[in-house]
Amino acid sequence: MEIKALEELDLTVLTRKSYGDDLQLEQKVAGIITKVKEEGDSALYELTENFDRVDLRQTGLKVRDEEIAAAYRAVDDEFLSALRQAKQNIYDFHAKQKRTSWLDPSEDGSLLGQLLLPLKRVGIYVPGGTAAYPSSVLMNAVPAVVAGVQEIVMVSPPRSDGSLLPEVLVAAAEAGVTEIYRVGGAQAIAALAFGTEKNFGSGQDHRAG
Protein backbone atom coordinates (compact mmCIF):
# COMPACT_ATOMS: atom_id res chain seq x y z
CA MET A 1 0.00 0.00 0.00
CA GLU A 2 1.42 3.35 -1.05
CA ILE A 3 1.36 6.09 1.57
CA LYS A 4 1.55 9.59 0.14
CA ALA A 5 3.16 12.51 1.90
CA LEU A 6 0.75 15.09 3.24
CA GLU A 7 1.88 17.68 0.74
CA GLU A 8 0.99 15.32 -2.11
CA LEU A 9 -2.59 14.85 -1.02
CA ASP A 10 -5.44 16.85 -2.48
CA LEU A 11 -6.55 18.57 0.71
CA THR A 12 -9.55 20.09 -1.02
CA VAL A 13 -11.18 16.67 -0.79
CA LEU A 14 -10.92 16.86 3.00
CA THR A 15 -12.10 20.45 3.34
CA ARG A 16 -14.70 20.63 0.59
CA LYS A 17 -18.29 21.16 1.70
CA SER A 18 -21.37 20.21 -0.23
CA TYR A 19 -23.46 23.34 -0.58
CA GLY A 20 -26.41 21.25 -1.70
CA ASP A 21 -26.31 19.15 1.47
CA ASP A 22 -25.99 22.24 3.65
CA LEU A 23 -28.92 23.90 1.92
CA GLN A 24 -31.06 20.81 2.26
CA LEU A 25 -30.28 20.55 5.96
CA GLU A 26 -31.02 24.24 6.47
CA GLN A 27 -34.39 23.82 4.79
CA LYS A 28 -35.24 20.83 6.99
CA VAL A 29 -34.35 22.71 10.16
CA ALA A 30 -36.33 25.75 8.99
CA GLY A 31 -39.33 23.48 8.50
CA ILE A 32 -38.98 22.08 12.02
CA ILE A 33 -38.75 25.56 13.50
CA THR A 34 -41.84 26.73 11.62
CA LYS A 35 -43.78 23.64 12.65
CA VAL A 36 -43.00 24.16 16.34
CA LYS A 37 -43.79 27.86 16.12
CA GLU A 38 -47.16 27.20 14.51
CA GLU A 39 -48.25 23.94 16.19
CA GLY A 40 -46.60 24.12 19.60
CA ASP A 41 -46.78 21.06 21.84
CA SER A 42 -48.38 18.80 19.23
CA ALA A 43 -45.40 19.41 16.94
CA LEU A 44 -42.99 18.46 19.72
CA TYR A 45 -44.82 15.18 20.34
CA GLU A 46 -44.87 14.37 16.64
CA LEU A 47 -41.25 15.29 15.96
CA THR A 48 -39.98 13.41 19.02
CA GLU A 49 -41.83 10.31 17.87
CA ASN A 50 -40.46 10.69 14.34
CA PHE A 51 -36.83 11.38 15.24
CA ASP A 52 -36.34 9.68 18.61
CA ARG A 53 -38.96 6.93 18.27
CA VAL A 54 -40.45 7.94 21.62
CA ASP A 55 -44.12 8.69 22.31
CA LEU A 56 -44.27 11.29 25.07
CA ARG A 57 -48.04 11.72 25.13
CA GLN A 58 -48.33 9.59 28.27
CA THR A 59 -45.45 11.09 30.22
CA GLY A 60 -45.79 14.65 28.97
CA LEU A 61 -42.95 16.93 27.95
CA LYS A 62 -42.09 18.41 31.32
CA VAL A 63 -40.19 16.40 33.93
CA ARG A 64 -42.16 16.13 37.17
CA ASP A 65 -40.89 16.62 40.72
CA GLU A 66 -41.43 12.95 41.56
CA GLU A 67 -39.11 11.96 38.71
CA ILE A 68 -36.37 14.12 40.17
CA ALA A 69 -36.94 12.59 43.61
CA ALA A 70 -36.66 9.11 42.07
CA ALA A 71 -33.44 10.16 40.33
CA TYR A 72 -31.89 11.07 43.69
CA ARG A 73 -32.72 7.60 44.95
CA ALA A 74 -31.12 6.03 41.87
CA VAL A 75 -27.67 7.66 42.20
CA ASP A 76 -25.12 6.69 44.82
CA ASP A 77 -23.55 8.89 47.49
CA GLU A 78 -20.17 8.93 45.76
CA PHE A 79 -21.68 10.39 42.60
CA LEU A 80 -23.63 13.00 44.54
CA SER A 81 -20.55 14.05 46.51
CA ALA A 82 -18.44 14.39 43.37
CA LEU A 83 -21.21 16.31 41.63
CA ARG A 84 -21.54 18.80 44.45
CA GLN A 85 -17.79 19.34 44.58
CA ALA A 86 -17.69 19.92 40.83
CA LYS A 87 -20.58 22.35 41.12
CA GLN A 88 -18.74 24.32 43.81
CA ASN A 89 -15.54 24.40 41.76
CA ILE A 90 -17.39 25.70 38.72
CA TYR A 91 -19.25 28.27 40.82
CA ASP A 92 -16.06 29.57 42.43
CA PHE A 93 -14.33 29.87 39.05
CA HIS A 94 -17.13 31.82 37.38
CA ALA A 95 -17.71 33.98 40.44
CA LYS A 96 -14.20 35.38 39.88
CA GLN A 97 -15.15 36.28 36.31
CA LYS A 98 -18.29 38.15 37.28
CA ARG A 99 -18.26 41.83 36.46
CA THR A 100 -20.10 44.33 38.64
CA SER A 101 -21.98 47.52 37.99
CA TRP A 102 -20.25 50.80 38.83
CA LEU A 103 -20.98 54.51 39.03
CA ASP A 104 -18.41 57.28 38.92
CA PRO A 105 -19.53 60.88 39.65
CA SER A 106 -17.36 63.47 37.98
CA GLU A 107 -16.44 66.95 39.21
CA ASP A 108 -18.88 68.67 36.84
CA GLY A 109 -21.79 66.78 38.38
CA SER A 110 -22.29 64.23 35.63
CA LEU A 111 -22.54 60.57 36.47
CA LEU A 112 -20.76 57.90 34.49
CA GLY A 113 -21.20 54.21 34.98
CA GLN A 114 -22.16 50.80 33.81
CA LEU A 115 -25.21 48.80 34.87
CA LEU A 116 -25.00 45.04 34.40
CA LEU A 117 -28.25 43.09 34.65
CA PRO A 118 -28.69 39.34 34.11
CA LEU A 119 -31.26 37.86 31.76
CA LYS A 120 -34.38 36.79 33.62
CA ARG A 121 -34.71 33.47 31.78
CA VAL A 122 -32.32 31.31 29.75
CA GLY A 123 -32.50 27.95 27.99
CA ILE A 124 -29.78 25.28 28.02
CA TYR A 125 -29.39 22.16 25.88
CA VAL A 126 -27.90 18.98 27.36
CA PRO A 127 -27.01 16.00 25.11
CA GLY A 128 -28.98 12.83 25.76
CA GLY A 129 -29.08 9.22 24.69
CA THR A 130 -27.32 6.30 26.32
CA ALA A 131 -24.45 8.31 27.83
CA ALA A 132 -24.79 10.61 30.84
CA TYR A 133 -23.59 14.20 30.62
CA PRO A 134 -24.11 15.74 34.06
CA SER A 135 -21.04 17.89 33.46
CA SER A 136 -22.86 19.60 30.57
CA VAL A 137 -25.63 20.53 32.98
CA LEU A 138 -23.21 22.08 35.46
CA MET A 139 -21.16 23.94 32.87
CA ASN A 140 -24.30 25.50 31.37
CA ALA A 141 -26.43 26.15 34.43
CA VAL A 142 -23.96 27.18 37.13
CA PRO A 143 -22.58 30.23 35.23
CA ALA A 144 -26.18 31.38 34.73
CA VAL A 145 -26.78 31.07 38.48
CA VAL A 146 -23.61 33.07 39.16
CA ALA A 147 -24.83 35.76 36.78
CA GLY A 148 -28.13 36.02 38.66
CA VAL A 149 -30.49 34.39 36.17
CA GLN A 150 -33.80 33.59 37.89
CA GLU A 151 -35.20 30.93 35.56
CA ILE A 152 -33.13 28.22 33.83
CA VAL A 153 -34.96 25.95 31.38
CA MET A 154 -33.22 22.72 30.35
CA VAL A 155 -33.98 20.50 27.37
CA SER A 156 -32.50 17.06 26.73
CA PRO A 157 -33.44 14.20 24.37
CA PRO A 158 -35.35 11.36 26.07
CA ARG A 159 -34.31 7.72 26.29
CA SER A 160 -36.39 5.02 24.61
CA ASP A 161 -38.76 4.86 27.60
CA GLY A 162 -39.25 8.63 27.65
CA SER A 163 -37.12 9.23 30.73
CA LEU A 164 -33.94 11.21 31.27
CA LEU A 165 -30.90 9.71 32.96
CA PRO A 166 -30.97 10.03 36.77
CA GLU A 167 -27.49 11.59 36.80
CA VAL A 168 -28.65 14.35 34.47
CA LEU A 169 -31.78 15.06 36.49
CA VAL A 170 -29.86 15.20 39.77
CA ALA A 171 -27.25 17.49 38.20
CA ALA A 172 -30.03 19.79 37.01
CA ALA A 173 -31.61 19.94 40.45
CA GLU A 174 -28.27 20.59 42.14
CA ALA A 175 -27.29 23.26 39.61
CA GLY A 176 -30.46 25.29 40.03
CA VAL A 177 -32.38 24.41 36.86
CA THR A 178 -36.00 25.47 37.30
CA GLU A 179 -37.70 23.59 34.43
CA ILE A 180 -36.71 20.40 32.58
CA TYR A 181 -38.19 19.12 29.32
CA ARG A 182 -37.58 15.75 27.64
CA VAL A 183 -37.14 16.93 24.08
CA GLY A 184 -34.10 17.38 21.85
CA GLY A 185 -33.01 18.43 18.39
CA ALA A 186 -33.93 21.55 16.50
CA GLN A 187 -37.46 21.24 17.84
CA ALA A 188 -36.21 21.76 21.39
CA ILE A 189 -34.34 24.93 20.41
CA ALA A 190 -37.43 26.21 18.62
CA ALA A 191 -39.56 25.53 21.71
CA LEU A 192 -37.12 27.46 23.88
CA ALA A 193 -37.26 30.39 21.47
CA PHE A 194 -41.01 30.58 20.88
CA GLY A 195 -42.67 28.77 23.77
CA THR A 196 -45.75 26.57 23.35
CA GLU A 197 -49.34 26.80 24.50
CA LYS A 198 -48.78 24.66 27.61
CA ASN A 199 -45.01 24.41 28.10
CA PHE A 200 -41.78 26.39 27.84
CA GLY A 201 -43.25 29.47 29.47
CA SER A 202 -46.49 29.24 27.46
CA GLY A 203 -46.07 32.19 25.17
CA GLN A 204 -43.97 35.11 24.08
CA ASP A 205 -43.97 36.96 27.37
CA HIS A 206 -42.26 34.04 29.10
CA ARG A 207 -39.89 32.78 26.42
CA ALA A 208 -36.59 31.22 27.38
CA GLY A 209 -33.76 33.32 25.97
CSV table of C-alpha atoms in Angstrom, one decimal:
chain,number,residue,atom,x,y,z
A,1,MET,CA,0.0,0.0,0.0
A,2,GLU,CA,1.4,3.3,-1.1
A,3,ILE,CA,1.4,6.1,1.6
A,4,LYS,CA,1.6,9.6,0.1
A,5,ALA,CA,3.2,12.5,1.9
A,6,LEU,CA,0.7,15.1,3.2
A,7,GLU,CA,1.9,17.7,0.7
A,8,GLU,CA,1.0,15.3,-2.1
A,9,LEU,CA,-2.6,14.9,-1.0
A,10,ASP,CA,-5.4,16.8,-2.5
A,11,LEU,CA,-6.5,18.6,0.7
A,12,THR,CA,-9.5,20.1,-1.0
A,13,VAL,CA,-11.2,16.7,-0.8
A,14,LEU,CA,-10.9,16.9,3.0
A,15,THR,CA,-12.1,20.4,3.3
A,16,ARG,CA,-14.7,20.6,0.6
A,17,LYS,CA,-18.3,21.2,1.7
A,18,SER,CA,-21.4,20.2,-0.2
A,19,TYR,CA,-23.5,23.3,-0.6
A,20,GLY,CA,-26.4,21.3,-1.7
A,21,ASP,CA,-26.3,19.1,1.5
A,22,ASP,CA,-26.0,22.2,3.7
A,23,LEU,CA,-28.9,23.9,1.9
A,24,GLN,CA,-31.1,20.8,2.3
A,25,LEU,CA,-30.3,20.5,6.0
A,26,GLU,CA,-31.0,24.2,6.5
A,27,GLN,CA,-34.4,23.8,4.8
A,28,LYS,CA,-35.2,20.8,7.0
A,29,VAL,CA,-34.4,22.7,10.2
A,30,ALA,CA,-36.3,25.8,9.0
A,31,GLY,CA,-39.3,23.5,8.5
A,32,ILE,CA,-39.0,22.1,12.0
A,33,ILE,CA,-38.8,25.6,13.5
A,34,THR,CA,-41.8,26.7,11.6
A,35,LYS,CA,-43.8,23.6,12.6
A,36,VAL,CA,-43.0,24.2,16.3
A,37,LYS,CA,-43.8,27.9,16.1
A,38,GLU,CA,-47.2,27.2,14.5
A,39,GLU,CA,-48.3,23.9,16.2
A,40,GLY,CA,-46.6,24.1,19.6
A,41,ASP,CA,-46.8,21.1,21.8
A,42,SER,CA,-48.4,18.8,19.2
A,43,ALA,CA,-45.4,19.4,16.9
A,44,LEU,CA,-43.0,18.5,19.7
A,45,TYR,CA,-44.8,15.2,20.3
A,46,GLU,CA,-44.9,14.4,16.6
A,47,LEU,CA,-41.3,15.3,16.0
A,48,THR,CA,-40.0,13.4,19.0
A,49,GLU,CA,-41.8,10.3,17.9
A,50,ASN,CA,-40.5,10.7,14.3
A,51,PHE,CA,-36.8,11.4,15.2
A,52,ASP,CA,-36.3,9.7,18.6
A,53,ARG,CA,-39.0,6.9,18.3
A,54,VAL,CA,-40.5,7.9,21.6
A,55,ASP,CA,-44.1,8.7,22.3
A,56,LEU,CA,-44.3,11.3,25.1
A,57,ARG,CA,-48.0,11.7,25.1
A,58,GLN,CA,-48.3,9.6,28.3
A,59,THR,CA,-45.4,11.1,30.2
A,60,GLY,CA,-45.8,14.7,29.0
A,61,LEU,CA,-43.0,16.9,27.9
A,62,LYS,CA,-42.1,18.4,31.3
A,63,VAL,CA,-40.2,16.4,33.9
A,64,ARG,CA,-42.2,16.1,37.2
A,65,ASP,CA,-40.9,16.6,40.7
A,66,GLU,CA,-41.4,12.9,41.6
A,67,GLU,CA,-39.1,12.0,38.7
A,68,ILE,CA,-36.4,14.1,40.2
A,69,ALA,CA,-36.9,12.6,43.6
A,70,ALA,CA,-36.7,9.1,42.1
A,71,ALA,CA,-33.4,10.2,40.3
A,72,TYR,CA,-31.9,11.1,43.7
A,73,ARG,CA,-32.7,7.6,45.0
A,74,ALA,CA,-31.1,6.0,41.9
A,75,VAL,CA,-27.7,7.7,42.2
A,76,ASP,CA,-25.1,6.7,44.8
A,77,ASP,CA,-23.5,8.9,47.5
A,78,GLU,CA,-20.2,8.9,45.8
A,79,PHE,CA,-21.7,10.4,42.6
A,80,LEU,CA,-23.6,13.0,44.5
A,81,SER,CA,-20.6,14.0,46.5
A,82,ALA,CA,-18.4,14.4,43.4
A,83,LEU,CA,-21.2,16.3,41.6
A,84,ARG,CA,-21.5,18.8,44.4
A,85,GLN,CA,-17.8,19.3,44.6
A,86,ALA,CA,-17.7,19.9,40.8
A,87,LYS,CA,-20.6,22.4,41.1
A,88,GLN,CA,-18.7,24.3,43.8
A,89,ASN,CA,-15.5,24.4,41.8
A,90,ILE,CA,-17.4,25.7,38.7
A,91,TYR,CA,-19.3,28.3,40.8
A,92,ASP,CA,-16.1,29.6,42.4
A,93,PHE,CA,-14.3,29.9,39.0
A,94,HIS,CA,-17.1,31.8,37.4
A,95,ALA,CA,-17.7,34.0,40.4
A,96,LYS,CA,-14.2,35.4,39.9
A,97,GLN,CA,-15.1,36.3,36.3
A,98,LYS,CA,-18.3,38.1,37.3
A,99,ARG,CA,-18.3,41.8,36.5
A,100,THR,CA,-20.1,44.3,38.6
A,101,SER,CA,-22.0,47.5,38.0
A,102,TRP,CA,-20.2,50.8,38.8
A,103,LEU,CA,-21.0,54.5,39.0
A,104,ASP,CA,-18.4,57.3,38.9
A,105,PRO,CA,-19.5,60.9,39.6
A,106,SER,CA,-17.4,63.5,38.0
A,107,GLU,CA,-16.4,67.0,39.2
A,108,ASP,CA,-18.9,68.7,36.8
A,109,GLY,CA,-21.8,66.8,38.4
A,110,SER,CA,-22.3,64.2,35.6
A,111,LEU,CA,-22.5,60.6,36.5
A,112,LEU,CA,-20.8,57.9,34.5
A,113,GLY,CA,-21.2,54.2,35.0
A,114,GLN,CA,-22.2,50.8,33.8
A,115,LEU,CA,-25.2,48.8,34.9
A,116,LEU,CA,-25.0,45.0,34.4
A,117,LEU,CA,-28.3,43.1,34.7
A,118,PRO,CA,-28.7,39.3,34.1
A,119,LEU,CA,-31.3,37.9,31.8
A,120,LYS,CA,-34.4,36.8,33.6
A,121,ARG,CA,-34.7,33.5,31.8
A,122,VAL,CA,-32.3,31.3,29.8
A,123,GLY,CA,-32.5,28.0,28.0
A,124,ILE,CA,-29.8,25.3,28.0
A,125,TYR,CA,-29.4,22.2,25.9
A,126,VAL,CA,-27.9,19.0,27.4
A,127,PRO,CA,-27.0,16.0,25.1
A,128,GLY,CA,-29.0,12.8,25.8
A,129,GLY,CA,-29.1,9.2,24.7
A,130,THR,CA,-27.3,6.3,26.3
A,131,ALA,CA,-24.5,8.3,27.8
A,132,ALA,CA,-24.8,10.6,30.8
A,133,TYR,CA,-23.6,14.2,30.6
A,134,PRO,CA,-24.1,15.7,34.1
A,135,SER,CA,-21.0,17.9,33.5
A,136,SER,CA,-22.9,19.6,30.6
A,137,VAL,CA,-25.6,20.5,33.0
A,138,LEU,CA,-23.2,22.1,35.5
A,139,MET,CA,-21.2,23.9,32.9
A,140,ASN,CA,-24.3,25.5,31.4
A,141,ALA,CA,-26.4,26.2,34.4
A,142,VAL,CA,-24.0,27.2,37.1
A,143,PRO,CA,-22.6,30.2,35.2
A,144,ALA,CA,-26.2,31.4,34.7
A,145,VAL,CA,-26.8,31.1,38.5
A,146,VAL,CA,-23.6,33.1,39.2
A,147,ALA,CA,-24.8,35.8,36.8
A,148,GLY,CA,-28.1,36.0,38.7
A,149,VAL,CA,-30.5,34.4,36.2
A,150,GLN,CA,-33.8,33.6,37.9
A,151,GLU,CA,-35.2,30.9,35.6
A,152,ILE,CA,-33.1,28.2,33.8
A,153,VAL,CA,-35.0,25.9,31.4
A,154,MET,CA,-33.2,22.7,30.3
A,155,VAL,CA,-34.0,20.5,27.4
A,156,SER,CA,-32.5,17.1,26.7
A,157,PRO,CA,-33.4,14.2,24.4
A,158,PRO,CA,-35.4,11.4,26.1
A,159,ARG,CA,-34.3,7.7,26.3
A,160,SER,CA,-36.4,5.0,24.6
A,161,ASP,CA,-38.8,4.9,27.6
A,162,GLY,CA,-39.2,8.6,27.6
A,163,SER,CA,-37.1,9.2,30.7
A,164,LEU,CA,-33.9,11.2,31.3
A,165,LEU,CA,-30.9,9.7,33.0
A,166,PRO,CA,-31.0,10.0,36.8
A,167,GLU,CA,-27.5,11.6,36.8
A,168,VAL,CA,-28.6,14.3,34.5
A,169,LEU,CA,-31.8,15.1,36.5
A,170,VAL,CA,-29.9,15.2,39.8
A,171,ALA,CA,-27.3,17.5,38.2
A,172,ALA,CA,-30.0,19.8,37.0
A,173,ALA,CA,-31.6,19.9,40.5
A,174,GLU,CA,-28.3,20.6,42.1
A,175,ALA,CA,-27.3,23.3,39.6
A,176,GLY,CA,-30.5,25.3,40.0
A,177,VAL,CA,-32.4,24.4,36.9
A,178,THR,CA,-36.0,25.5,37.3
A,179,GLU,CA,-37.7,23.6,34.4
A,180,ILE,CA,-36.7,20.4,32.6
A,181,TYR,CA,-38.2,19.1,29.3
A,182,ARG,CA,-37.6,15.7,27.6
A,183,VAL,CA,-37.1,16.9,24.1
A,184,GLY,CA,-34.1,17.4,21.9
A,185,GLY,CA,-33.0,18.4,18.4
A,186,ALA,CA,-33.9,21.6,16.5
A,187,GLN,CA,-37.5,21.2,17.8
A,188,ALA,CA,-36.2,21.8,21.4
A,189,ILE,CA,-34.3,24.9,20.4
A,190,ALA,CA,-37.4,26.2,18.6
A,191,ALA,CA,-39.6,25.5,21.7
A,192,LEU,CA,-37.1,27.5,23.9
A,193,ALA,CA,-37.3,30.4,21.5
A,194,PHE,CA,-41.0,30.6,20.9
A,195,GLY,CA,-42.7,28.8,23.8
A,196,THR,CA,-45.7,26.6,23.3
A,197,GLU,CA,-49.3,26.8,24.5
A,198,LYS,CA,-48.8,24.7,27.6
A,199,ASN,CA,-45.0,24.4,28.1
A,200,PHE,CA,-41.8,26.4,27.8
A,201,GLY,CA,-43.2,29.5,29.5
A,202,SER,CA,-46.5,29.2,27.5
A,203,GLY,CA,-46.1,32.2,25.2
A,204,GLN,CA,-44.0,35.1,24.1
A,205,ASP,CA,-44.0,37.0,27.4
A,206,HIS,CA,-42.3,34.0,29.1
A,207,ARG,CA,-39.9,32.8,26.4
A,208,ALA,CA,-36.6,31.2,27.4
A,209,GLY,CA,-33.8,33.3,26.0
